[in-house]
CSV table of C-alpha atoms in Angstrom, one decimal:
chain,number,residue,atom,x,y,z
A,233,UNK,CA,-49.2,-18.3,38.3
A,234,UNK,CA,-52.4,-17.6,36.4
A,235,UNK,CA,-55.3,-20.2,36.7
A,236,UNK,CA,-57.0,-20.0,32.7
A,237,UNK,CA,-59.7,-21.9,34.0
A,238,UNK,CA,-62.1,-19.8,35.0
A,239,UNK,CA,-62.5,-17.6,32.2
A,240,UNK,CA,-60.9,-19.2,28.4
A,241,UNK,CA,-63.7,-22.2,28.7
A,242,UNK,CA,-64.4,-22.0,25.1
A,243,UNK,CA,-62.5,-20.0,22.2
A,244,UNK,CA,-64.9,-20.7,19.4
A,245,UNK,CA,-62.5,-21.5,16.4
A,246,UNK,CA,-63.1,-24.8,16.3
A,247,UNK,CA,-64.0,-27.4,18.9
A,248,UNK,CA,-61.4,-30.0,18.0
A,249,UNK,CA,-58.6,-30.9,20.9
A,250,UNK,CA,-55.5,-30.5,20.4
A,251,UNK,CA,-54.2,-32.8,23.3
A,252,UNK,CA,-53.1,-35.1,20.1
A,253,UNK,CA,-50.4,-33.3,18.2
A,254,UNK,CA,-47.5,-34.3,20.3
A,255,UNK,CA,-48.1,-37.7,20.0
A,256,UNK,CA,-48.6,-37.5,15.9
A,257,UNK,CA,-45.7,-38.4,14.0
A,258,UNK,CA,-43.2,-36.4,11.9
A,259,UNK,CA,-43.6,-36.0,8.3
A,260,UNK,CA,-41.7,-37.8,5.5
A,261,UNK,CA,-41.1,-35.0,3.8
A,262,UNK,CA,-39.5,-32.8,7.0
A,263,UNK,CA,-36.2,-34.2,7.2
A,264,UNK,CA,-33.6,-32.5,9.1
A,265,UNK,CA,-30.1,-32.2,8.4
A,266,UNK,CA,-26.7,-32.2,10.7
A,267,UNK,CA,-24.5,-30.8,12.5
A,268,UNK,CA,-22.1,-30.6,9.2
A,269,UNK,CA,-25.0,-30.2,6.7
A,270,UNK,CA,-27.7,-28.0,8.7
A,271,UNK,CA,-30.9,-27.5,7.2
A,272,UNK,CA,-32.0,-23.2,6.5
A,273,UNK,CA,-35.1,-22.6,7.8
A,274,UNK,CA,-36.8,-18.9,7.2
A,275,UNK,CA,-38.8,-17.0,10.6
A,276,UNK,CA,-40.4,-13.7,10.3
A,277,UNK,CA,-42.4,-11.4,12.4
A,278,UNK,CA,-43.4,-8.0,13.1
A,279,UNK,CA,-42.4,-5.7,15.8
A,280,UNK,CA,-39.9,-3.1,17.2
A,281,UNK,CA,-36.3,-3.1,17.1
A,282,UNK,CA,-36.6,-4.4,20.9
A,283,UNK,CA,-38.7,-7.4,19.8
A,284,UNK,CA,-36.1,-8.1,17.0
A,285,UNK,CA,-33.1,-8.2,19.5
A,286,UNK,CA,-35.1,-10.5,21.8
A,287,UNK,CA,-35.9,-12.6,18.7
A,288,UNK,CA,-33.2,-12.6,17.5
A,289,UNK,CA,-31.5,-14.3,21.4
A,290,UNK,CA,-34.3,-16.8,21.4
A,291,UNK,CA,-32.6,-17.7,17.6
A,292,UNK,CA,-29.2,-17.9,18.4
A,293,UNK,CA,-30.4,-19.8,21.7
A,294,UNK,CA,-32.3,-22.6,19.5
A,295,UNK,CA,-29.8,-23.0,17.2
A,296,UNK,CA,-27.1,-23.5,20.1
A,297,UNK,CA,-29.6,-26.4,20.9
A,298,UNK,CA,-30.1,-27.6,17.8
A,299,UNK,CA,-27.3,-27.5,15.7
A,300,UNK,CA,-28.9,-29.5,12.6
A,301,UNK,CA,-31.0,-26.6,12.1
A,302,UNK,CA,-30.3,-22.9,11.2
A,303,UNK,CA,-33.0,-19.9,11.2
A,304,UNK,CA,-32.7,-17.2,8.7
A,305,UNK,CA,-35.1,-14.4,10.8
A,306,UNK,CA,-36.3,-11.2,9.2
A,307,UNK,CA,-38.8,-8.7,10.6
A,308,UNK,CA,-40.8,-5.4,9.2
A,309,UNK,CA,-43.9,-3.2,11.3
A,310,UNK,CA,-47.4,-5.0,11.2
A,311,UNK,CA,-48.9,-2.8,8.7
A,312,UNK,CA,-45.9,-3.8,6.1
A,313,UNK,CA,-45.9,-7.2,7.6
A,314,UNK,CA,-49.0,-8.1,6.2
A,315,UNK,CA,-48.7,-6.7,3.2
A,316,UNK,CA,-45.6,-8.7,2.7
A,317,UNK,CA,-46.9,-12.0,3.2
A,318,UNK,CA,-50.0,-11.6,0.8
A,319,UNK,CA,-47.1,-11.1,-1.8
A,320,UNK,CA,-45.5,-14.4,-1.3
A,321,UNK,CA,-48.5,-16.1,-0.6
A,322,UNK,CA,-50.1,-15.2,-4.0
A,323,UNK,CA,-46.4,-16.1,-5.5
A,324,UNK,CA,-46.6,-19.3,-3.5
A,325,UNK,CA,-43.7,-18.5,-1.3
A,326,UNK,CA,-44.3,-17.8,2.2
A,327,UNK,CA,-41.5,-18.5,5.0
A,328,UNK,CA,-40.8,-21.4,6.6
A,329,UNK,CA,-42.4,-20.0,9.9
A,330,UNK,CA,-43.8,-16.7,11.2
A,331,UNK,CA,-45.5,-15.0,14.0
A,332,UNK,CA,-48.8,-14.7,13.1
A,333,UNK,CA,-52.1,-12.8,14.1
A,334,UNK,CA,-55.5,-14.3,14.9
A,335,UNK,CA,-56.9,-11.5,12.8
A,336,UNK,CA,-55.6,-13.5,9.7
A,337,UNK,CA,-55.4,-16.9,10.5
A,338,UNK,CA,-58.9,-18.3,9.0
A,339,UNK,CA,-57.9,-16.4,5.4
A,340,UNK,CA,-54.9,-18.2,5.2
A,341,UNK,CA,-56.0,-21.4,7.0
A,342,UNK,CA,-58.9,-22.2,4.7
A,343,UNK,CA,-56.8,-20.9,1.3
A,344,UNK,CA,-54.3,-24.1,2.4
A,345,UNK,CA,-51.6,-21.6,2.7
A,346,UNK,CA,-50.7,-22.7,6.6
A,347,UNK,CA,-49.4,-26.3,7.8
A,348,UNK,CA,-51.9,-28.6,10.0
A,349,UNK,CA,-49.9,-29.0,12.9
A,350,UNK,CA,-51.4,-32.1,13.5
A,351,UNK,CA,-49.1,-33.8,11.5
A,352,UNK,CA,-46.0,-32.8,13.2
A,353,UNK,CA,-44.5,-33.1,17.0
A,354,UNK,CA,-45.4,-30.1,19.3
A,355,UNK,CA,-45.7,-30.9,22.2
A,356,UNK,CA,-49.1,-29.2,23.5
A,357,UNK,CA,-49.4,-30.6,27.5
A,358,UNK,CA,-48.6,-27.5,29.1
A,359,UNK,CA,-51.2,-25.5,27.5
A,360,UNK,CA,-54.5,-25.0,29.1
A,361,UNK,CA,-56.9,-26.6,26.6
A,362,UNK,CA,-59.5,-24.0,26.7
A,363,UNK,CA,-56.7,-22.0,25.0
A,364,UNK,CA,-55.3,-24.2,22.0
A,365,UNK,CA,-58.4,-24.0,20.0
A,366,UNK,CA,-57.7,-20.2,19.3
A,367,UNK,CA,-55.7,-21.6,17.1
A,368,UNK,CA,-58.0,-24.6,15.1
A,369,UNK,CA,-60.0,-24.2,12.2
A,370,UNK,CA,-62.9,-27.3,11.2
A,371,UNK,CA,-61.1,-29.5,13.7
A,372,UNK,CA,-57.6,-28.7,12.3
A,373,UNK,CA,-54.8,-27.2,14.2
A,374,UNK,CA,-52.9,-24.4,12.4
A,375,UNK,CA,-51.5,-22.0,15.1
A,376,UNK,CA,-49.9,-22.4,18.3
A,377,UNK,CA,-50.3,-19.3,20.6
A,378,UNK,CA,-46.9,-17.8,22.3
A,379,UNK,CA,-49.1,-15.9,25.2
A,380,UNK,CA,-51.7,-14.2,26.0
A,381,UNK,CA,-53.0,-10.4,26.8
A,382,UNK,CA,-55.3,-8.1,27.7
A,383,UNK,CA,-57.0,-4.7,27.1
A,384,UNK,CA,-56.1,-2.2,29.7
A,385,UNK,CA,-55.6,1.9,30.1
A,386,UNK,CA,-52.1,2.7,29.9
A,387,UNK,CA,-51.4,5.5,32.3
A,388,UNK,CA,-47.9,7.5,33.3
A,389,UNK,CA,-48.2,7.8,36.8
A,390,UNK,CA,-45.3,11.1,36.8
A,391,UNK,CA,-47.1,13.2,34.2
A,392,UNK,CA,-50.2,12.5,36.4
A,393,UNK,CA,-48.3,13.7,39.0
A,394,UNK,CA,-47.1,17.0,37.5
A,395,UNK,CA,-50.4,18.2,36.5
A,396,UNK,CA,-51.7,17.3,39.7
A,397,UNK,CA,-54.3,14.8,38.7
A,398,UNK,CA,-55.1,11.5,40.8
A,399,UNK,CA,-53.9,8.4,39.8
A,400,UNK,CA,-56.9,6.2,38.3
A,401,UNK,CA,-58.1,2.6,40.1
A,402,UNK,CA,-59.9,1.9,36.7
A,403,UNK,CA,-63.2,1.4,38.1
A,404,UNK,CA,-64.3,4.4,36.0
A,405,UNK,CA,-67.3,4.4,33.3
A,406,UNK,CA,-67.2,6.0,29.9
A,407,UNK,CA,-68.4,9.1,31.3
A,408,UNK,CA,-65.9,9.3,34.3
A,409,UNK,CA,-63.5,8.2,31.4
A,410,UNK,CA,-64.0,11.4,29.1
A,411,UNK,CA,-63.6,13.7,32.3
A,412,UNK,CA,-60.5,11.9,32.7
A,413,UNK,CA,-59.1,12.6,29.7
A,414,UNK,CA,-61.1,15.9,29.4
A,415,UNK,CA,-59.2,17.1,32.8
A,416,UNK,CA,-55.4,15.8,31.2
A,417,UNK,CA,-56.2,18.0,28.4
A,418,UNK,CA,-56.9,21.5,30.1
A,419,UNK,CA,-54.2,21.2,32.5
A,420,UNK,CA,-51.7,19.7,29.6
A,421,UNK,CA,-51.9,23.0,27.9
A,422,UNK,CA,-51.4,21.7,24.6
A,423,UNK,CA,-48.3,20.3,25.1
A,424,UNK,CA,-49.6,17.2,27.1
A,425,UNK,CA,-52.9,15.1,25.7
A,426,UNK,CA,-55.3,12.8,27.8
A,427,UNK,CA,-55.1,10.0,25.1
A,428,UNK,CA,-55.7,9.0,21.3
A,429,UNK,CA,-59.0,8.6,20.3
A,430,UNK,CA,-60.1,5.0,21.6
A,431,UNK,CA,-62.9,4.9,19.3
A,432,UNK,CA,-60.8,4.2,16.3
A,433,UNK,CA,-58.9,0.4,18.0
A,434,UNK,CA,-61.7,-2.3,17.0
A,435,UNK,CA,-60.7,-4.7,19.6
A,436,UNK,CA,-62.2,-2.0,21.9
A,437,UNK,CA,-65.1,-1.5,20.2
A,438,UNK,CA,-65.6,-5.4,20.4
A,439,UNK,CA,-65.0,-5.0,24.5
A,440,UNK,CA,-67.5,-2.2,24.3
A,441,UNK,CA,-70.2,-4.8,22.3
A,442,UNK,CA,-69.2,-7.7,24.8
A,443,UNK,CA,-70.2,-4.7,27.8
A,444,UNK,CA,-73.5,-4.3,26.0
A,445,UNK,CA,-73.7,-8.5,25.3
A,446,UNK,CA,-73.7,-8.2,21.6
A,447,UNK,CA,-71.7,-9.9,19.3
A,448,UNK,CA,-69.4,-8.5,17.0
A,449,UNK,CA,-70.2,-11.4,14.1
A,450,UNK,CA,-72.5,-14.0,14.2
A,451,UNK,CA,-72.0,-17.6,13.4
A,452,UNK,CA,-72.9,-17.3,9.9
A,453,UNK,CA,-70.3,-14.8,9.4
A,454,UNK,CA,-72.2,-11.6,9.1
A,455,UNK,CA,-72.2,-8.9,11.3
A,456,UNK,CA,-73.9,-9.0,14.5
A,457,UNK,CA,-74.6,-5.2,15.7
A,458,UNK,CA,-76.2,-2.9,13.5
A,459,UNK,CA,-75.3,0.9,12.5
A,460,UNK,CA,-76.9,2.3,15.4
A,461,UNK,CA,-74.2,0.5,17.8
A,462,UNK,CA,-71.4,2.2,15.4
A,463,UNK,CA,-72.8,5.2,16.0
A,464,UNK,CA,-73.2,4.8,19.7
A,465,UNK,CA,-69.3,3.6,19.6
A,466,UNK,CA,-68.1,6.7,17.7
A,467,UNK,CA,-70.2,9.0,19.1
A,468,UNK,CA,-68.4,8.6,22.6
A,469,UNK,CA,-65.5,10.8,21.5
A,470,UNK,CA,-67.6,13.2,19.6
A,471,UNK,CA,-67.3,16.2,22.6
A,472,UNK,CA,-63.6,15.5,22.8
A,473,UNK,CA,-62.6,16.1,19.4
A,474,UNK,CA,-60.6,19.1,18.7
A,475,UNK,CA,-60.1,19.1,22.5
A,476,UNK,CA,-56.8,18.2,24.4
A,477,UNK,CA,-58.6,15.0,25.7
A,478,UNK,CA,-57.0,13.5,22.2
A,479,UNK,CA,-54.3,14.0,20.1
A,480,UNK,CA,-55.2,15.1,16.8
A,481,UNK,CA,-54.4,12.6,13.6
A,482,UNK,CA,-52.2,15.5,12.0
A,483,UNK,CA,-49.7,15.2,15.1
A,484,UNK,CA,-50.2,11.4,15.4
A,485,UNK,CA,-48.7,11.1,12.2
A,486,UNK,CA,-45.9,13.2,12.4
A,487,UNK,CA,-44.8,10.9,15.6
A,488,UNK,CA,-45.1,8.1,13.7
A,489,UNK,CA,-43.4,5.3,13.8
A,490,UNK,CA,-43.7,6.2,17.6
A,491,UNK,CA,-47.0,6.2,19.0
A,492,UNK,CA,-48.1,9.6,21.2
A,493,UNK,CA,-48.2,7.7,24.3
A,494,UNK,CA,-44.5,6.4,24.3
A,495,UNK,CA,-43.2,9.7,22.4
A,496,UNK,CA,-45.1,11.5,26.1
A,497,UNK,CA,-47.5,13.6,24.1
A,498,UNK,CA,-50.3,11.8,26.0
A,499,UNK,CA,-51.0,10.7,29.4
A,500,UNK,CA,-52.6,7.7,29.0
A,501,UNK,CA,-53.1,4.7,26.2
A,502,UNK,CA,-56.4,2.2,25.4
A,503,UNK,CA,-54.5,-1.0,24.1
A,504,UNK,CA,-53.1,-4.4,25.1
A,505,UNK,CA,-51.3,-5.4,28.2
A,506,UNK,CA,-48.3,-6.5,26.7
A,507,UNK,CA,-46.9,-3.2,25.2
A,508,UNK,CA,-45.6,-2.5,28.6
A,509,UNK,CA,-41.8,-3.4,27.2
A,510,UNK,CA,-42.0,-1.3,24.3
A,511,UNK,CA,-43.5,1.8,25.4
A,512,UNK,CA,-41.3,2.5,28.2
A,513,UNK,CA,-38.4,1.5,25.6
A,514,UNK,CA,-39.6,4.0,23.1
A,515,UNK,CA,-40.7,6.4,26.4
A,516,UNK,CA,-38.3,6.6,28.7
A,517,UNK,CA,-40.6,6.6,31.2
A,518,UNK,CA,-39.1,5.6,34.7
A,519,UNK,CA,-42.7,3.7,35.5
A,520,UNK,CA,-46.2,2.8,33.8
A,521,UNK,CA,-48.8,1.3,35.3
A,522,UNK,CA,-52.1,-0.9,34.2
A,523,UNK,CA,-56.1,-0.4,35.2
A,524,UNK,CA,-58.9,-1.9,33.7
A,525,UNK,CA,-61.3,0.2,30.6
A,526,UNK,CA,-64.1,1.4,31.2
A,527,UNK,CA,-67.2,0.0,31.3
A,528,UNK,CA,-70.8,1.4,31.8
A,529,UNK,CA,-72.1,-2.0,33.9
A,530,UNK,CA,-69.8,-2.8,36.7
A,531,UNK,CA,-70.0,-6.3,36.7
A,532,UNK,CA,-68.9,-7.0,32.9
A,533,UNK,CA,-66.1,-4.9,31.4
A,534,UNK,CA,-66.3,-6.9,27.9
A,535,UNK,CA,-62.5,-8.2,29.2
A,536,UNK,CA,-61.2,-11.9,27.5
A,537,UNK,CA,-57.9,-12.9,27.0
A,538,UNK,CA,-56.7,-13.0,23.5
A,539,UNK,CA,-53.6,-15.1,21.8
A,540,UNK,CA,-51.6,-11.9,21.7
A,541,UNK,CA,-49.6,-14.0,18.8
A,542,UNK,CA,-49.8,-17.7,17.8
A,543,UNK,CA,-46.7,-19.5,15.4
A,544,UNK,CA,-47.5,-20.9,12.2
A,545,UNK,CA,-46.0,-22.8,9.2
A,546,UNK,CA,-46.4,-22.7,5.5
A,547,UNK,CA,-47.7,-25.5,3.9
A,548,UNK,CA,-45.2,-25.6,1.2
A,549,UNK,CA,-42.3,-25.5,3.9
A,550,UNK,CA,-39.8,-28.4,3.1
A,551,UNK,CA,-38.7,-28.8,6.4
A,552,UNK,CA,-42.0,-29.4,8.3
A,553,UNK,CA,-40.1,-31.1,11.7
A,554,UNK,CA,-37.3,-28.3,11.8
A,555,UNK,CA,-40.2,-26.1,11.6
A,556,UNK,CA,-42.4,-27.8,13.9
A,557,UNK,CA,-39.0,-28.1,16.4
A,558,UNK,CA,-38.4,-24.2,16.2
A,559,UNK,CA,-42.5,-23.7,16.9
A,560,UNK,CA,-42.3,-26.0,19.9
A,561,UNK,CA,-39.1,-24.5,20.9
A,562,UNK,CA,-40.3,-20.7,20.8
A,563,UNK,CA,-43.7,-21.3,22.7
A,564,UNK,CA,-42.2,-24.6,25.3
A,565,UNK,CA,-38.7,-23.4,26.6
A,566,UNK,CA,-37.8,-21.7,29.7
A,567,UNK,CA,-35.4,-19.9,28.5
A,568,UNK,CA,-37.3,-18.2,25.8
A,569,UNK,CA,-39.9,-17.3,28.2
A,570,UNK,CA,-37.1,-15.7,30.2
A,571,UNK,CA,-35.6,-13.8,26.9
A,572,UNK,CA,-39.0,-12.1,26.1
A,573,UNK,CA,-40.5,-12.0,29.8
A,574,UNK,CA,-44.0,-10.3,28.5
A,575,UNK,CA,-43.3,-8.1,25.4
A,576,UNK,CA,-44.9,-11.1,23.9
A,577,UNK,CA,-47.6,-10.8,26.5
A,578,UNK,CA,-47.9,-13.1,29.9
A,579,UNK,CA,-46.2,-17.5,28.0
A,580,UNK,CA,-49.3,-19.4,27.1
A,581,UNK,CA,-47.1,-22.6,28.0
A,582,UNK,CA,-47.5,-23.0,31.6
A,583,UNK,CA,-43.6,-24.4,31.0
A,584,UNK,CA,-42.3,-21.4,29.9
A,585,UNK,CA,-44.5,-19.2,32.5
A,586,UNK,CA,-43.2,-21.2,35.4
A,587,UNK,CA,-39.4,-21.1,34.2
A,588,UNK,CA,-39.8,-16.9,33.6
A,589,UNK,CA,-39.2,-14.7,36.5
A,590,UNK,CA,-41.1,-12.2,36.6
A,591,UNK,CA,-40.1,-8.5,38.0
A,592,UNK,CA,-40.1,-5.1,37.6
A,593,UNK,CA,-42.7,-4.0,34.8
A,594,UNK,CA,-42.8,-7.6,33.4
A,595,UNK,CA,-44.5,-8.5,37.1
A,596,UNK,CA,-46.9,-5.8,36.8
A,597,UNK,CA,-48.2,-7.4,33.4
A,598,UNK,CA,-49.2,-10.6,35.1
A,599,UNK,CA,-50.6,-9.0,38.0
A,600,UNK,CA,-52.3,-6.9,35.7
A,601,UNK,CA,-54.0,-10.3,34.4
A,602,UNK,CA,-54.3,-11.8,37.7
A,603,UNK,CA,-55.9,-8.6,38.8
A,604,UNK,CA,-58.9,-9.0,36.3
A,605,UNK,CA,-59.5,-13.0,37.0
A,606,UNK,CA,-62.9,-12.0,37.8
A,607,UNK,CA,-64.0,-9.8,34.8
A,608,UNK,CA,-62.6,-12.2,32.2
A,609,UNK,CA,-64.9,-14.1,30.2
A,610,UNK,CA,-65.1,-16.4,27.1
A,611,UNK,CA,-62.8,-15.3,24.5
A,612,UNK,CA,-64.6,-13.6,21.1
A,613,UNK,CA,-65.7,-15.6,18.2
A,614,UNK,CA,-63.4,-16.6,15.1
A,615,UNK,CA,-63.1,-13.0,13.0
A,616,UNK,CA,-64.0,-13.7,9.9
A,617,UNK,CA,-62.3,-14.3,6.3
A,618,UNK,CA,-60.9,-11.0,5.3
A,619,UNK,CA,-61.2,-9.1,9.2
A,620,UNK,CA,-57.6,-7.7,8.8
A,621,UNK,CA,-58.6,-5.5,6.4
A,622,UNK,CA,-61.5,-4.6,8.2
A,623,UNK,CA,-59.7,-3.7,11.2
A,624,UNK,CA,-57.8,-1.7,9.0
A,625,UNK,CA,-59.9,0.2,8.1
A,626,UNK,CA,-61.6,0.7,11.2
A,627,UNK,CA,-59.0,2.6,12.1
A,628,UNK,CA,-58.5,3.7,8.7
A,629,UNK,CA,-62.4,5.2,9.2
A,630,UNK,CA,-62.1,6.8,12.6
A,631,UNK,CA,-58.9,8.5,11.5
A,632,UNK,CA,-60.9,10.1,8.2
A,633,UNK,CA,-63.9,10.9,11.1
A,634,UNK,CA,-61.0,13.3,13.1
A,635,UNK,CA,-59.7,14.9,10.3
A,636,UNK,CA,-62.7,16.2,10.3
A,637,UNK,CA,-63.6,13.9,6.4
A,638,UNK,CA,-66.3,12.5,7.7
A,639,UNK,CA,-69.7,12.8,9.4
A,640,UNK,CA,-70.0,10.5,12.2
A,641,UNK,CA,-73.1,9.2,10.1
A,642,UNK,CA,-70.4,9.2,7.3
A,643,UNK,CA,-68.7,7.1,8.8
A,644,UNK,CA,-70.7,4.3,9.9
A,645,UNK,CA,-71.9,4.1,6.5
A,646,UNK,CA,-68.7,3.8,4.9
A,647,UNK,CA,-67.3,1.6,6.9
A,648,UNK,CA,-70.7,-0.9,6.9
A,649,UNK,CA,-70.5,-0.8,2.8
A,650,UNK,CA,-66.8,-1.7,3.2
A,651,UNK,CA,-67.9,-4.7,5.7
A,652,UNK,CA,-70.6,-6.1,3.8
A,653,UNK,CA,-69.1,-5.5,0.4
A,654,UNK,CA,-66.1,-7.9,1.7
A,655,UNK,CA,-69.0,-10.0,3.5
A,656,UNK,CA,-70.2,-10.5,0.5
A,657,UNK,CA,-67.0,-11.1,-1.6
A,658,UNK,CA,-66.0,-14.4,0.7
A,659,UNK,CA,-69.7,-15.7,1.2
């Protein structure tokens, strides 16, 4: 299994352990009911419909184990899933539990919207340590990550294949990278692109700072690479617009809710490890395969592994042990681990790890991991308050920049007075 050791040694959201929440006790206030009179506890998250089935066994498992509690589960996309729970958090209802993102956990943390943890049983022993305090704010904890993943390249080793173009081994830099993608272009013939544009993902900008040893924000919660890094970062692309190396936005869009990559309009996809399960759902693809990004210094490729989710509570929820059982039930049991094998990502819990097996395209997710050991290094700081949006519009930015909207100077300006006006705003 995979040795965290080496490479989570400190996630800077807080410094507190969280060795002590099992032993805390539960809550006056979180009674549970019976077998007769079970208590209704809400769960939502975001994801595909194959992440609602497997949800929706891991549900149906828990309350076959605990028949004092029901779970009334709901799910929408991320974008509408965020947009959902600043709703009911500003009309002071937000669900018992949910999958949550570390992209939002310090706005809702610090507003008092999310439960301390602390003050309910989950039990925490089988995580490595260096991992829990992803989830801990000022010495509080108030998420408990489900796995972890990665960035990788994406690649579909048969359309390779066809257009008689090597498979990659990933140790490629930026340069090598474009020719890639430049080469999947000609010979797709408009029909088959090398990739989206990877300058518009933010977590890959951040892997491309980490390459260069800046950091994204610094500890005062400003940002911590200037204008001309942007434009270093968005300049990348700038020969392969308009080209076959990437899909334009105007077809991007008209694929949507599908990415290109698993509707096979491109070849290859920048993103995290553990959309394996849903790309070759929403593909077809008989076999995709996993290599490293690139990087322009060989010895650092800006790699880290990230809490690919974490579970929360609300604060308000009246049923803090049912929700703290269903938490520690979700992230701790075998079973579970063997329901969502790594469409999650690879189980933080080295419980759950140990009791999944792991095969097939599941396996080649934690060798994936296992294969970057070496590269992997601290996790990133704590995004700060309001980074969602920003990451939004990252996206939001680069999307306007190949449309052709925007200047790549354009750009970076717009999206630094969008950063520091929201700076600002939560100073």
């Amino acid at each position: 299994m995979i040795n965290r050791r080496n490479f989570l040694t400190t996630v800077a959201l807080g410094t507190a352990s969280a060795a002590f929440l099992s032993a805390c006790g539960q809550s006056s206030s979180g009674q549970t009911g019976s077998a007769e009179n079970p208590v209704t506890i809400s769960y939502t998250w975001w994801g595909n419909d194959d992440r609602a089935e497997r949800t929706r066994k891991a549900i149906a498992l828990f309350e076959a184990k605990n028949p004092d509690i029901k779970v009334n589960g709901n799910f929408t996309d991320f974008p509408g899933y965020w947009q959902k729970r600043a709703t009911e958090a500003a009309g002071g209802g937000l669900p018992d539990v949910m999958q949550w993102d570390l992209s939002y956990l310090r706005d809702y943390a610090q507003r008092n919207q999310l439960l301390d943890l602390g003050t309910v049983k989950i039990n925490t022993d089988a995580f490595d340590k260096s991992l829990l305090p992803s989830g801990q704010i000022r010495g509080k904890t108030y998420g408990i990550p489900t796995s972890t993943n990665a960035f990788a390249v994406y690649y579909d080793p048969a359309k390779l294949q066809s257009l008689g173009i090597a498979e990659p081994d990933g140790t490629w830099n930026y340069k090598e990278f474009n020719a890639f993608l430049a080469e999947v272009g000609q010979k797709g013939n408009g029909t088959l692109f090398g990739s989206t544009d990877y300058t518009g993902i933010w977590w890959n900008f951040n892997i491309w700072l980490r390459q260069n040893n800046i950091k994204a924000f610094t500890d005062e919660g400003k940002l911590g690479f200037s204008k001309d890094d942007l434009k270093k970062w968005w300049n990348l692309t700038a020969d392969l617009r308009g080209t076959g190396a990437l899909v334009g936005e105007d077809k991007t869009t008209q694929l949507l809710p599908k990415s290109p990559f698993g509707s096979n309009v491109t070849a290859t996809e920048v993103t995290w490890d553990n959309f394996m399960a849903g790309y070759l759902a929403d593909s077809g693809a008989k076999e995709l395969k996993l290599v490293p990004v690139p990087s322009d210094d060989p010895d650092n490729l800006g790699l880290f592994l990230k809490p690919s989710m974490l579970m929360v509570a609300s604060a308000k929820t009246k049923y803090k042990d049912a929700a703290a059982r269903f938490i520690d039930f979700m992230v701790n049991d075998p079973e579970v681990g063997q329901i969502f094998k790594t469409s999650r990502g690879v189980p933080a819990s080295k419980t759950q790890r140990d009791g999944t097996t792991f095969e097939g395209t599941d396996k080649l997710v934690v060798d994936y991991e296992k294969s970057i050991e070496k590269y992997l290094k601290d996790a990133p700081e704590p995004p700060i308050v309001g980074f969602g949006t920003l990451e939004s519009s990252f996206k939001r930015v680069t999307q306007d920049l190949n449309y052709g909207k925007l200047t790549i100077d354009g750009a970076v300006d717009s999206w630094f007075k969008e950063a520091e006006d929201l700076i600002k705003q939560n100073a």
